[in-house]
Amino acid sequence: MLSWLNTRWGTLTYLVGLVICAGLGGLLFGFDHGILLGAAALNLALGVVAAIGLVRTIRKGPAANEGGDPEPAPDWLSMGEIEVRVPGRRQRYLARFAAGAPAVDGMSREERRIAATLRFLGMPEATVVKLDRGADGTGEVPGRQIVEIPALAIRDAARFPGRGRSPWGR
């Protein structure tokens, strides 16, 4: 709850607040016990803030959103294939999900990066094929799900391999 105290500026802020509260306590209640009362008041205030934050986190829960129940994850295997786009790039990819091992031998390096990113995002194993610009006319096939993956996800999938796999097999 008070992880900001572990930072350099958080520690500096705490120490400045402690000096100010101790000084005010000393002026208000005399310097005998006032310094201790001021410091205790600051620590009590920080404890109350941490307790309120903890209660709100427990009551709200990590998966709760404003609308009520969280949306269930889509069943990617039942879709069969999706179209993958990266914002800011012209390339489009077709990802075909397979229950078994995908045919990875025929994929280029770029297609392997997209497949690794999809795994990083929690999708099942997929075979990725680069689509032509002129394929399918306008590029939109009715019924095919279009998924945009951010360029940062591609970078994170390359930087942290193996972290995207869900322990529940999604």
XYZ file of N, CA and C in Angstrom:
510
model
N 0.815 -1.189 0.000
C 0.000 0.000 0.000
C 0.867 1.265 0.000
N 1.918 1.236 0.739
C 2.778 2.418 0.830
C 4.107 2.153 0.127
N 4.029 1.570 -1.053
C 5.253 1.245 -1.774
C 6.000 2.493 -2.235
N 5.333 3.624 -2.282
C 6.004 4.856 -2.681
C 7.073 5.254 -1.660
N 6.972 4.717 -0.434
C 8.002 5.025 0.561
C 9.346 4.400 0.204
N 9.346 3.361 -0.615
C 10.594 2.699 -0.989
C 11.355 3.457 -2.062
N 10.756 4.497 -2.609
C 11.455 5.294 -3.609
C 12.259 6.396 -2.927
N 13.179 6.973 -3.672
C 14.017 8.038 -3.114
C 13.170 9.251 -2.751
N 12.275 9.666 -3.658
C 11.456 10.843 -3.401
C 10.406 10.577 -2.321
N 9.931 9.339 -2.230
C 8.982 8.992 -1.180
C 9.624 9.068 0.196
N 10.843 8.576 0.295
C 11.571 8.649 1.563
C 11.853 10.095 1.937
N 12.261 10.889 0.957
C 12.522 12.303 1.212
C 11.239 13.026 1.651
N 10.128 12.733 0.998
C 8.841 13.337 1.365
C 8.441 12.941 2.781
N 8.637 11.662 3.112
C 8.304 11.199 4.459
C 9.156 11.915 5.511
N 10.456 12.042 5.260
C 11.331 12.689 6.237
C 10.985 14.173 6.403
N 10.677 14.856 5.302
C 10.286 16.266 5.402
C 8.967 16.391 6.162
N 8.014 15.501 5.864
C 6.739 15.516 6.596
C 6.926 15.219 8.070
N 7.841 14.314 8.387
C 8.116 13.977 9.777
C 8.699 15.174 10.523
N 9.622 15.890 9.903
C 10.213 17.070 10.536
C 9.150 18.153 10.742
N 8.311 18.368 9.745
C 7.264 19.395 9.858
C 6.265 19.034 10.950
N 5.811 17.774 10.974
C 4.841 17.363 12.000
C 5.460 17.401 13.395
N 6.717 16.977 13.509
C 7.382 17.017 14.807
C 7.555 18.465 15.262
N 7.912 19.341 14.336
C 8.053 20.759 14.683
C 6.734 21.382 15.097
N 5.668 21.100 14.375
C 4.345 21.624 14.758
C 3.889 21.056 16.094
N 4.149 19.765 16.291
C 3.787 19.170 17.579
C 4.571 19.801 18.721
N 5.838 20.080 18.464
C 6.655 20.730 19.491
C 6.167 22.131 19.806
N 5.740 22.876 18.790
C 5.225 24.220 19.024
C 3.871 24.209 19.726
N 3.023 23.250 19.349
C 1.677 23.217 19.934
C 1.654 22.651 21.352
N 2.414 21.601 21.604
C 2.318 20.896 22.887
C 3.572 21.016 23.743
N 4.472 21.840 23.343
C 5.720 21.965 24.096
C 6.718 20.939 23.601
N 7.992 21.267 23.713
C 9.013 20.423 23.115
C 9.328 19.175 23.917
N 8.736 19.027 25.090
C 8.996 17.817 25.876
C 8.413 16.586 25.176
N 7.105 16.623 24.971
C 6.431 15.476 24.368
C 5.816 15.821 23.015
N 5.832 17.062 22.630
C 5.193 17.497 21.392
C 5.828 16.939 20.140
N 7.150 16.784 20.173
C 7.838 16.236 18.998
C 7.386 14.797 18.764
N 7.285 14.031 19.841
C 6.825 12.647 19.708
C 5.371 12.594 19.261
N 4.532 13.483 19.770
C 3.122 13.511 19.378
C 2.973 13.872 17.902
N 3.766 14.814 17.413
C 3.715 15.187 15.994
C 4.140 14.046 15.088
N 5.217 13.361 15.457
C 5.682 12.224 14.662
C 4.669 11.089 14.691
N 4.071 10.863 15.856
C 3.063 9.817 15.972
C 1.825 10.164 15.141
N 1.452 11.429 15.074
C 0.288 11.837 14.276
C 0.525 11.564 12.795
N 1.743 11.852 12.309
C 2.048 11.575 10.906
C 1.990 10.076 10.623
N 2.574 9.261 11.484
C 2.555 7.818 11.282
C 1.149 7.255 11.398
N 0.348 7.819 12.274
C -1.047 7.390 12.398
C -1.814 7.723 11.112
N -1.581 8.902 10.559
C -2.250 9.291 9.313
C -1.845 8.359 8.170
N -0.559 8.013 8.070
C -0.114 7.085 7.032
C -0.710 5.701 7.230
N -0.839 5.262 8.465
C -1.463 3.969 8.750
C -2.927 3.946 8.358
N -3.647 5.039 8.615
C -5.064 5.114 8.238
C -5.210 5.088 6.720
N -4.355 5.817 6.016
C -4.400 5.820 4.548
C -4.132 4.416 4.007
N -3.157 3.723 4.550
C -2.842 2.363 4.107
C -3.990 1.411 4.406
N -4.615 1.535 5.571
C -5.735 0.663 5.933
C -6.935 0.895 5.024
N -7.231 2.146 4.716
C -8.348 2.446 3.822
C -8.069 1.888 2.426
N -6.858 2.041 1.934
C -6.494 1.479 0.632
C -6.596 -0.029 0.613
N -6.187 -0.690 1.690
C -6.271 -2.141 1.773
C -7.717 -2.609 1.788
N -8.564 -1.943 2.559
C -9.984 -2.314 2.617
C -10.640 -2.118 1.257
N -10.336 -1.026 0.577
C -10.920 -0.789 -0.749
C -10.456 -1.834 -1.752
N -9.194 -2.244 -1.676
C -8.685 -3.261 -2.584
C -9.354 -4.604 -2.325
N -9.523 -4.957 -1.073
C -10.153 -6.232 -0.737
C -11.618 -6.234 -1.153
N -12.333 -5.138 -0.903
C -13.747 -5.079 -1.248
C -13.979 -5.066 -2.742
N -13.169 -4.332 -3.464
C -13.370 -4.205 -4.903
C -12.861 -5.427 -5.645
N -11.756 -5.983 -5.213
C -11.195 -7.162 -5.862
C -10.377 -6.780 -7.073
N -9.416 -7.615 -7.446
C -8.541 -7.275 -8.560
C -9.214 -7.367 -9.927
N -10.235 -8.226 -10.088
C -10.840 -8.411 -11.404
C -12.136 -7.625 -11.576
N -12.530 -6.870 -10.560
C -13.803 -6.151 -10.651
C -13.651 -4.933 -11.552
N -14.664 -4.695 -12.352
C -14.681 -3.492 -13.171
C -15.954 -2.719 -12.853
N -16.128 -1.591 -13.476
C -17.260 -0.723 -13.156
C -18.592 -1.326 -13.580
N -18.598 -2.174 -14.594
C -19.847 -2.716 -15.117
C -20.343 -3.934 -14.374
N -19.594 -4.489 -13.465
C -20.039 -5.678 -12.744
C -19.114 -6.844 -13.028
N -19.663 -7.910 -13.623
C -18.885 -9.116 -13.883
C -17.873 -8.879 -14.999
N -16.658 -9.428 -14.858
C -15.678 -9.285 -15.934
C -16.098 -10.120 -17.145
N -15.681 -9.664 -18.334
C -16.016 -10.381 -19.555
C -15.206 -11.665 -19.630
N -15.842 -12.762 -20.078
C -15.076 -14.002 -20.219
C -14.131 -13.900 -21.407
N -13.018 -14.612 -21.316
C -12.038 -14.609 -22.403
C -12.616 -15.365 -23.597
N -12.372 -14.883 -24.815
C -12.912 -15.577 -25.985
C -12.234 -16.927 -26.181
N -12.960 -17.847 -26.816
C -12.420 -19.165 -27.109
C -11.735 -19.102 -28.468
N -10.419 -18.932 -28.450
C -9.676 -18.721 -29.679
C -9.678 -19.957 -30.561
N -9.638 -21.147 -29.965
C -9.605 -22.366 -30.766
C -10.886 -22.552 -31.572
N -12.024 -22.138 -31.009
C -13.284 -22.291 -31.741
C -13.377 -21.306 -32.905
N -12.659 -20.174 -32.823
C -12.658 -19.217 -33.932
C -11.899 -19.767 -35.133
N -10.883 -20.572 -34.878
C -10.118 -21.152 -35.962
C -9.013 -20.251 -36.469
N -9.360 -19.031 -36.874
C -8.348 -18.111 -37.376
C -8.770 -16.683 -37.082
N -7.773 -15.832 -36.946
C -8.012 -14.405 -36.740
C -7.060 -13.626 -37.640
N -7.428 -12.384 -37.882
C -6.531 -11.494 -38.607
C -5.837 -10.608 -37.583
N -4.524 -10.542 -37.647
C -3.727 -9.791 -36.690
C -3.173 -8.553 -37.376
N -3.345 -7.420 -36.723
C -2.804 -6.160 -37.238
C -1.998 -5.484 -36.139
N -0.978 -4.775 -36.558
C -0.165 -3.985 -35.637
C -0.399 -2.526 -35.996
N -0.909 -1.723 -35.057
C -1.155 -0.311 -35.371
C 0.122 0.398 -35.797
N 0.007 1.218 -36.843
C 1.153 1.949 -37.347
C 1.943 1.202 -38.407
N 1.577 -0.033 -38.670
C 2.238 -0.824 -39.701
C 1.213 -1.236 -40.744
N 1.689 -1.490 -41.946
C 0.793 -1.895 -43.026
C 0.609 -3.402 -43.106
N 1.479 -4.146 -42.464
C 1.414 -5.592 -42.563
C 0.181 -6.130 -41.824
N -0.377 -7.183 -42.423
C -1.470 -7.920 -41.794
C -1.073 -9.388 -41.788
N -1.539 -10.097 -40.775
C -1.180 -11.498 -40.626
C -2.437 -12.311 -40.386
N -2.413 -13.557 -40.832
C -3.483 -14.497 -40.574
C -2.946 -15.526 -39.587
N -3.592 -15.632 -38.427
C -3.172 -16.589 -37.406
C -4.202 -17.701 -37.350
N -3.754 -18.927 -37.579
C -4.628 -20.099 -37.509
C -4.267 -20.884 -36.264
N -5.279 -21.085 -35.429
C -5.064 -21.803 -34.181
C -5.247 -23.292 -34.414
N -4.389 -24.068 -33.787
C -4.456 -25.515 -33.905
C -4.386 -26.114 -32.512
N -5.121 -27.203 -32.323
C -5.104 -27.860 -31.016
C -3.760 -28.538 -30.766
N -3.121 -29.003 -31.827
C -1.817 -29.641 -31.690
C -0.698 -28.653 -31.891
N 0.460 -29.168 -32.249
C 1.620 -28.307 -32.495
C 1.482 -27.633 -33.858
N 1.759 -26.341 -33.955
C 1.653 -25.657 -35.243
C 2.831 -25.989 -36.154
N 2.642 -25.729 -37.428
C 3.717 -25.938 -38.403
C 4.626 -24.718 -38.382
N 5.645 -24.749 -37.555
C 6.503 -23.600 -37.336
C 7.616 -23.522 -38.380
N 7.904 -24.622 -39.051
C 9.039 -24.657 -39.972
C 8.898 -23.668 -41.128
N 7.687 -23.437 -41.603
C 7.499 -22.586 -42.759
C 7.362 -21.114 -42.456
N 7.422 -20.724 -41.198
C 7.220 -19.322 -40.837
C 8.532 -18.555 -40.890
N 8.433 -17.304 -41.342
C 9.605 -16.440 -41.359
C 9.873 -15.914 -39.947
N 10.947 -15.180 -39.804
C 11.305 -14.629 -38.482
C 10.244 -13.662 -37.984
N 9.728 -12.848 -38.890
C 8.692 -11.878 -38.531
C 7.404 -12.591 -38.093
N 7.039 -13.648 -38.797
C 5.845 -14.415 -38.451
C 6.025 -15.136 -37.121
N 7.241 -15.597 -36.850
C 7.514 -16.242 -35.559
C 7.388 -15.250 -34.403
N 7.800 -13.997 -34.638
C 7.662 -12.971 -33.596
C 6.187 -12.698 -33.293
N 5.361 -12.660 -34.331
C 3.926 -12.445 -34.125
C 3.331 -13.629 -33.373
N 3.724 -14.869 -33.742
C 3.226 -16.061 -33.048
C 3.657 -16.053 -31.578
N 4.890 -15.641 -31.318
C 5.369 -15.559 -29.936
C 4.607 -14.492 -29.159
N 4.262 -13.396 -29.821
C 3.498 -12.336 -29.165
C 2.099 -12.817 -28.827
N 1.482 -13.565 -29.724
C 0.149 -14.107 -29.443
C 0.186 -15.053 -28.255
N 1.233 -15.889 -28.177
C 1.385 -16.762 -27.001
C 1.599 -15.933 -25.743
N 2.385 -14.858 -25.860
C 2.650 -13.969 -24.728
C 1.357 -13.337 -24.218
N 0.431 -13.055 -25.129
C -0.843 -12.442 -24.757
C -1.868 -13.443 -24.262
N -1.507 -14.734 -24.195
C -2.393 -15.730 -23.620
C -3.216 -16.509 -24.624
N -2.911 -16.394 -25.891
C -3.629 -17.144 -26.920
C -2.945 -18.484 -27.126
N -3.673 -19.463 -27.684
C -3.035 -20.771 -27.918
C -2.037 -20.719 -29.070
N -1.334 -21.842 -29.279
C -0.356 -21.943 -30.359
C -1.036 -21.640 -31.687
N -0.338 -20.893 -32.541
C -0.903 -20.515 -33.833
C 0.160 -20.563 -34.904
N -0.306 -20.827 -36.120
C 0.537 -20.719 -37.304
C 0.219 -19.375 -37.935
N 1.220 -18.541 -38.143
C 1.022 -17.185 -38.642
C 1.526 -17.095 -40.075
N 0.690 -16.472 -40.921
C 1.036 -16.274 -42.325
C 0.825 -14.804 -42.642
N 1.786 -14.203 -43.341
C 1.666 -12.803 -43.731
C 0.687 -12.696 -44.896
N -0.253 -11.749 -44.800
C -1.235 -11.537 -45.858
C -0.748 -10.481 -46.831
N -1.139 -10.619 -48.079
C -0.823 -9.615 -49.086
C -1.707 -8.405 -48.868
N -1.281 -7.267 -49.415
C -2.115 -6.063 -49.314
C -3.386 -6.217 -50.126
N -3.300 -6.872 -51.253
C -4.460 -7.014 -52.124
C -5.298 -8.242 -51.820
N -4.924 -9.029 -50.814
C -5.681 -10.241 -50.508
C -7.060 -9.897 -49.974
N -8.048 -10.634 -50.441
C -9.442 -10.489 -50.002
C -10.008 -9.106 -50.315
N -9.572 -8.478 -51.359
C -10.137 -7.182 -51.761
C -9.793 -6.090 -50.779
N -10.738 -5.745 -49.910
C -10.522 -4.669 -48.946
C -9.748 -5.136 -47.738
N -9.550 -6.442 -47.627
C -8.801 -6.946 -46.490
C -9.679 -7.395 -45.343
N -10.980 -7.291 -45.479
C -11.876 -7.692 -44.399
C -12.718 -8.864 -44.866
N -12.639 -9.976 -44.173
C -13.441 -11.148 -44.470
C -14.570 -11.185 -43.451
N -15.816 -11.309 -43.913
C -16.924 -11.346 -42.965
C -16.784 -12.526 -42.013
N -16.986 -12.266 -40.757
C -16.915 -13.311 -39.742
C -15.534 -13.528 -39.158
N -14.502 -12.975 -39.751
C -13.148 -13.154 -39.222
C -12.877 -12.069 -38.182
N -12.436 -12.487 -37.041
C -12.106 -11.569 -35.949
C -10.811 -10.840 -36.271
N -10.818 -9.513 -36.116
C -9.615 -8.712 -36.323
C -9.077 -8.308 -34.958
N -7.831 -8.637 -34.699
C -7.197 -8.344 -33.418
C -6.016 -7.425 -33.674
N -5.978 -6.312 -32.968
C -4.838 -5.406 -33.060
C -3.956 -5.622 -31.838
N -2.691 -5.884 -32.092
C -1.751 -6.048 -30.986
C -0.813 -4.849 -30.990
N -0.580 -4.254 -29.839
C 0.311 -3.092 -29.795
C 1.761 -3.488 -30.049
N 2.514 -2.556 -30.579
C 3.929 -2.801 -30.857
C 4.696 -3.068 -29.562
N 4.223 -2.494 -28.451
C 4.895 -2.753 -27.166
C 4.758 -4.210 -26.739
N 3.653 -4.854 -27.123
C 3.484 -6.267 -26.782
C 4.496 -7.117 -27.531
N 4.807 -6.739 -28.775
C 5.816 -7.477 -29.540
C 7.176 -7.329 -28.863
N 7.479 -6.123 -28.419
C 8.747 -5.888 -27.729
C 8.809 -6.653 -26.408
N 7.716 -6.630 -25.642
C 7.707 -7.335 -24.357
C 7.782 -8.843 -24.538
N 7.146 -9.379 -25.585
C 7.216 -10.817 -25.841
C 8.637 -11.245 -26.170
N 9.379 -10.374 -26.863
C 10.772 -10.692 -27.174
C 11.668 -10.529 -25.957
N 11.339 -9.567 -25.105
C 12.167 -9.282 -23.933
C 11.938 -10.292 -22.811
N 10.683 -10.749 -22.630
C 10.347 -11.675 -21.545
C 9.747 -12.954 -22.116
N 10.521 -13.793 -22.766
C 9.949 -15.013 -23.351
C 9.488 -15.978 -22.272
N 8.353 -16.613 -22.520
C 7.834 -17.616 -21.593
C 6.961 -17.069 -20.495
N 6.795 -15.751 -20.388
C 5.978 -15.204 -19.310
C 4.501 -15.102 -19.664
N 4.162 -15.214 -20.913
C 2.783 -15.003 -21.312
C 1.896 -16.211 -21.151
N 2.459 -17.343 -20.853
C 1.645 -18.545 -20.744
C 0.824 -18.511 -19.460
N -0.457 -18.756 -19.632
C -1.354 -18.753 -18.493
C -1.265 -20.100 -17.774
N -1.295 -20.125 -16.460
C -1.237 -21.391 -15.744
C -2.516 -22.202 -15.898
N -3.575 -21.603 -16.426
C -4.847 -22.291 -16.589
C -5.048 -22.794 -18.002
N -4.050 -22.668 -18.854
C -4.106 -23.221 -20.191
C -4.926 -22.435 -21.187
N -5.120 -21.150 -20.962
C -5.888 -20.342 -21.921
C -5.081 -20.037 -23.134
